[in-house]
Amino acid sequence: MTTSTARFRFEFRVFDWAETLSRDLCGERCSFFIGIREDGSVRRLYFARGDVSFSGDRKSALAESHPVWFFYSPHDDLGAGYLEWFNLPRSLVERWLKRRLEAHDFIDVRATGAREEWPENWRVLIG
């Protein structure tokens, strides 16, 4: 059972995008890693086989070789998984989402506080 750490709408938007990309390109939910150049262009896109994930040393090696990256790993429960990114600019994510992230995407859904800016480094469990 996943213990969710998600608090913001942007986390769910990015998660839904990642889950859809995985299903659309692989036919199923599977882990993937996107290595990105400093100019924001995609350098590498790695998908794991359905029964394999990019965890531990494998993910660390990929992360160390890219200045900017994004990682998605689904969990067994539908709608559950893990997201992590490093140096990821908001403008790139908005391009992937095909929409701007608005102020309401940064409202804490578990409290009344709000986050005022995009976190370039982040990790979250959804589910």
PDB file of C-alpha atoms in Angstrom:
ATOM      1  CA  MET A   1       0.000   0.000   0.000  1.00  0.00           C
ATOM      2  CA  THR A   2       1.382   3.380  -1.051  1.00  0.00           C
ATOM      3  CA  THR A   3       1.537   6.222   1.446  1.00  0.00           C
ATOM      4  CA  SER A   4       0.972   9.321  -0.657  1.00  0.00           C
ATOM      5  CA  THR A   5       3.076  12.412  -0.084  1.00  0.00           C
ATOM      6  CA  ALA A   6       1.253  14.393  -2.799  1.00  0.00           C
ATOM      7  CA  ARG A   7      -0.042  17.806  -1.760  1.00  0.00           C
ATOM      8  CA  PHE A   8      -0.297  19.892  -4.921  1.00  0.00           C
ATOM      9  CA  ARG A   9      -2.344  19.694  -8.111  1.00  0.00           C
ATOM     10  CA  PHE A  10       0.754  20.067 -10.270  1.00  0.00           C
ATOM     11  CA  GLU A  11       1.982  16.726  -8.891  1.00  0.00           C
ATOM     12  CA  PHE A  12      -1.175  14.979 -10.087  1.00  0.00           C
ATOM     13  CA  ARG A  13      -1.045  16.726 -13.476  1.00  0.00           C
ATOM     14  CA  VAL A  14       2.558  15.645 -14.050  1.00  0.00           C
ATOM     15  CA  PHE A  15       1.794  12.129 -12.808  1.00  0.00           C
ATOM     16  CA  ASP A  16      -1.179  11.770 -15.178  1.00  0.00           C
ATOM     17  CA  TRP A  17       0.997  12.961 -18.073  1.00  0.00           C
ATOM     18  CA  ALA A  18       3.746  10.446 -17.204  1.00  0.00           C
ATOM     19  CA  GLU A  19       1.307   7.560 -16.816  1.00  0.00           C
ATOM     20  CA  THR A  20      -0.324   8.374 -20.162  1.00  0.00           C
ATOM     21  CA  LEU A  21       3.035   8.666 -21.946  1.00  0.00           C
ATOM     22  CA  SER A  22       4.109   5.298 -20.582  1.00  0.00           C
ATOM     23  CA  ARG A  23       0.881   3.596 -21.662  1.00  0.00           C
ATOM     24  CA  ASP A  24       0.803   5.290 -25.075  1.00  0.00           C
ATOM     25  CA  LEU A  25       4.386   4.375 -25.985  1.00  0.00           C
ATOM     26  CA  CYS A  26       4.707   0.989 -24.269  1.00  0.00           C
ATOM     27  CA  GLY A  27       1.166  -0.359 -24.101  1.00  0.00           C
ATOM     28  CA  GLU A  28       1.356  -0.580 -20.319  1.00  0.00           C
ATOM     29  CA  ARG A  29       2.462   1.394 -17.302  1.00  0.00           C
ATOM     30  CA  CYS A  30       6.219   1.039 -16.916  1.00  0.00           C
ATOM     31  CA  SER A  31       9.064   3.017 -15.413  1.00  0.00           C
ATOM     32  CA  PHE A  32      10.854   5.558 -17.535  1.00  0.00           C
ATOM     33  CA  PHE A  33      13.683   8.044 -17.274  1.00  0.00           C
ATOM     34  CA  ILE A  34      14.109  11.130 -19.447  1.00  0.00           C
ATOM     35  CA  GLY A  35      17.630  12.542 -19.684  1.00  0.00           C
ATOM     36  CA  ILE A  36      17.521  16.174 -20.769  1.00  0.00           C
ATOM     37  CA  ARG A  37      20.220  18.494 -22.081  1.00  0.00           C
ATOM     38  CA  GLU A  38      20.807  21.866 -20.432  1.00  0.00           C
ATOM     39  CA  ASP A  39      19.012  23.564 -23.354  1.00  0.00           C
ATOM     40  CA  GLY A  40      15.829  21.603 -22.530  1.00  0.00           C
ATOM     41  CA  SER A  41      15.974  19.153 -25.424  1.00  0.00           C
ATOM     42  CA  VAL A  42      15.539  15.444 -24.736  1.00  0.00           C
ATOM     43  CA  ARG A  43      18.822  13.561 -24.898  1.00  0.00           C
ATOM     44  CA  ARG A  44      17.616  10.082 -23.977  1.00  0.00           C
ATOM     45  CA  LEU A  45      14.326   8.411 -23.111  1.00  0.00           C
ATOM     46  CA  TYR A  46      14.689   5.064 -21.349  1.00  0.00           C
ATOM     47  CA  PHE A  47      11.760   2.722 -20.705  1.00  0.00           C
ATOM     48  CA  ALA A  48      12.048  -0.315 -18.459  1.00  0.00           C
ATOM     49  CA  ARG A  49      10.418  -3.599 -19.335  1.00  0.00           C
ATOM     50  CA  GLY A  50       7.100  -4.008 -17.546  1.00  0.00           C
ATOM     51  CA  ASP A  51       8.543  -6.223 -14.811  1.00  0.00           C
ATOM     52  CA  VAL A  52      11.713  -4.154 -14.270  1.00  0.00           C
ATOM     53  CA  SER A  53      12.156  -0.714 -12.737  1.00  0.00           C
ATOM     54  CA  PHE A  54      14.886   1.902 -12.731  1.00  0.00           C
ATOM     55  CA  SER A  55      15.530   1.764  -9.029  1.00  0.00           C
ATOM     56  CA  GLY A  56      18.673   2.080  -6.972  1.00  0.00           C
ATOM     57  CA  ASP A  57      21.982   1.986  -8.812  1.00  0.00           C
ATOM     58  CA  ARG A  58      20.389   1.926 -12.252  1.00  0.00           C
ATOM     59  CA  LYS A  59      18.500   5.186 -11.721  1.00  0.00           C
ATOM     60  CA  SER A  60      21.467   6.772  -9.945  1.00  0.00           C
ATOM     61  CA  ALA A  61      23.779   6.032 -12.876  1.00  0.00           C
ATOM     62  CA  LEU A  62      21.324   7.608 -15.319  1.00  0.00           C
ATOM     63  CA  ALA A  63      20.805  10.638 -13.077  1.00  0.00           C
ATOM     64  CA  GLU A  64      24.542  11.228 -12.725  1.00  0.00           C
ATOM     65  CA  SER A  65      24.981  11.322 -16.502  1.00  0.00           C
ATOM     66  CA  HIS A  66      22.328  13.996 -17.198  1.00  0.00           C
ATOM     67  CA  PRO A  67      22.256  17.621 -15.962  1.00  0.00           C
ATOM     68  CA  VAL A  68      18.437  17.660 -16.069  1.00  0.00           C
ATOM     69  CA  TRP A  69      16.189  14.633 -15.705  1.00  0.00           C
ATOM     70  CA  PHE A  70      12.718  13.259 -15.003  1.00  0.00           C
ATOM     71  CA  PHE A  71      11.834   9.846 -13.538  1.00  0.00           C
ATOM     72  CA  TYR A  72       8.492   8.000 -13.318  1.00  0.00           C
ATOM     73  CA  SER A  73       7.873   4.640 -11.667  1.00  0.00           C
ATOM     74  CA  PRO A  74       4.346   3.198 -11.410  1.00  0.00           C
ATOM     75  CA  HIS A  75       3.274   1.125  -8.430  1.00  0.00           C
ATOM     76  CA  ASP A  76       1.020  -1.929  -8.610  1.00  0.00           C
ATOM     77  CA  ASP A  77      -2.110   0.030  -7.697  1.00  0.00           C
ATOM     78  CA  LEU A  78      -3.604   1.993 -10.600  1.00  0.00           C
ATOM     79  CA  GLY A  79      -3.070   5.706 -10.151  1.00  0.00           C
ATOM     80  CA  ALA A  80      -0.154   5.141  -7.795  1.00  0.00           C
ATOM     81  CA  GLY A  81       3.526   5.705  -8.380  1.00  0.00           C
ATOM     82  CA  TYR A  82       6.645   7.737  -7.785  1.00  0.00           C
ATOM     83  CA  LEU A  83       7.881  10.872  -9.545  1.00  0.00           C
ATOM     84  CA  GLU A  84      11.239  12.543  -9.209  1.00  0.00           C
ATOM     85  CA  TRP A  85      12.980  15.259 -11.167  1.00  0.00           C
ATOM     86  CA  PHE A  86      16.152  17.327 -11.051  1.00  0.00           C
ATOM     87  CA  ASN A  87      16.760  20.822 -12.485  1.00  0.00           C
ATOM     88  CA  LEU A  88      13.520  20.502 -14.456  1.00  0.00           C
ATOM     89  CA  PRO A  89      12.247  23.906 -15.594  1.00  0.00           C
ATOM     90  CA  ARG A  90       8.576  24.756 -15.364  1.00  0.00           C
ATOM     91  CA  SER A  91       8.512  25.852 -19.021  1.00  0.00           C
ATOM     92  CA  LEU A  92       9.538  22.366 -20.158  1.00  0.00           C
ATOM     93  CA  VAL A  93       6.868  20.691 -18.032  1.00  0.00           C
ATOM     94  CA  GLU A  94       4.250  23.088 -19.361  1.00  0.00           C
ATOM     95  CA  ARG A  95       5.280  22.122 -22.894  1.00  0.00           C
ATOM     96  CA  TRP A  96       4.884  18.430 -22.029  1.00  0.00           C
ATOM     97  CA  LEU A  97       1.499  19.060 -20.403  1.00  0.00           C
ATOM     98  CA  LYS A  98       0.380  21.268 -23.312  1.00  0.00           C
ATOM     99  CA  ARG A  99      -0.939  23.777 -20.781  1.00  0.00           C
ATOM    100  CA  ARG A 100       0.322  26.407 -18.406  1.00  0.00           C
ATOM    101  CA  LEU A 101       0.488  25.642 -14.728  1.00  0.00           C
ATOM    102  CA  GLU A 102      -1.713  28.181 -12.987  1.00  0.00           C
ATOM    103  CA  ALA A 103      -1.717  29.512  -9.427  1.00  0.00           C
ATOM    104  CA  HIS A 104      -4.384  26.965  -8.388  1.00  0.00           C
ATOM    105  CA  ASP A 105      -2.016  24.130  -9.396  1.00  0.00           C
ATOM    106  CA  PHE A 106       0.239  25.169  -6.506  1.00  0.00           C
ATOM    107  CA  ILE A 107      -2.410  25.209  -3.773  1.00  0.00           C
ATOM    108  CA  ASP A 108      -1.774  22.643  -1.055  1.00  0.00           C
ATOM    109  CA  VAL A 109      -4.770  20.279  -1.296  1.00  0.00           C
ATOM    110  CA  ARG A 110      -4.288  19.063   2.294  1.00  0.00           C
ATOM    111  CA  ALA A 111      -4.126  22.501   3.927  1.00  0.00           C
ATOM    112  CA  THR A 112      -4.802  26.145   3.191  1.00  0.00           C
ATOM    113  CA  GLY A 113      -1.216  27.062   2.308  1.00  0.00           C
ATOM    114  CA  ALA A 114       0.028  27.585  -1.214  1.00  0.00           C
ATOM    115  CA  ARG A 115       3.326  27.055  -2.961  1.00  0.00           C
ATOM    116  CA  GLU A 116       4.344  30.081  -4.956  1.00  0.00           C
ATOM    117  CA  GLU A 117       6.763  28.667  -7.500  1.00  0.00           C
ATOM    118  CA  TRP A 118       7.659  25.559  -9.475  1.00  0.00           C
ATOM    119  CA  PRO A 119      10.108  23.235  -7.672  1.00  0.00           C
ATOM    120  CA  GLU A 120      12.942  22.392 -10.082  1.00  0.00           C
ATOM    121  CA  ASN A 121      13.987  19.503  -7.821  1.00  0.00           C
ATOM    122  CA  TRP A 122      11.200  17.300  -6.459  1.00  0.00           C
ATOM    123  CA  ARG A 123      10.087  13.833  -5.464  1.00  0.00           C
ATOM    124  CA  VAL A 124       6.626  12.615  -4.606  1.00  0.00           C
ATOM    125  CA  LEU A 125       4.661   9.413  -3.988  1.00  0.00           C
ATOM    126  CA  ILE A 126       1.171   9.424  -5.479  1.00  0.00           C
ATOM    127  CA  GLY A 127      -1.456   6.927  -4.504  1.00  0.00           C
TER     128      GLY A 127
END
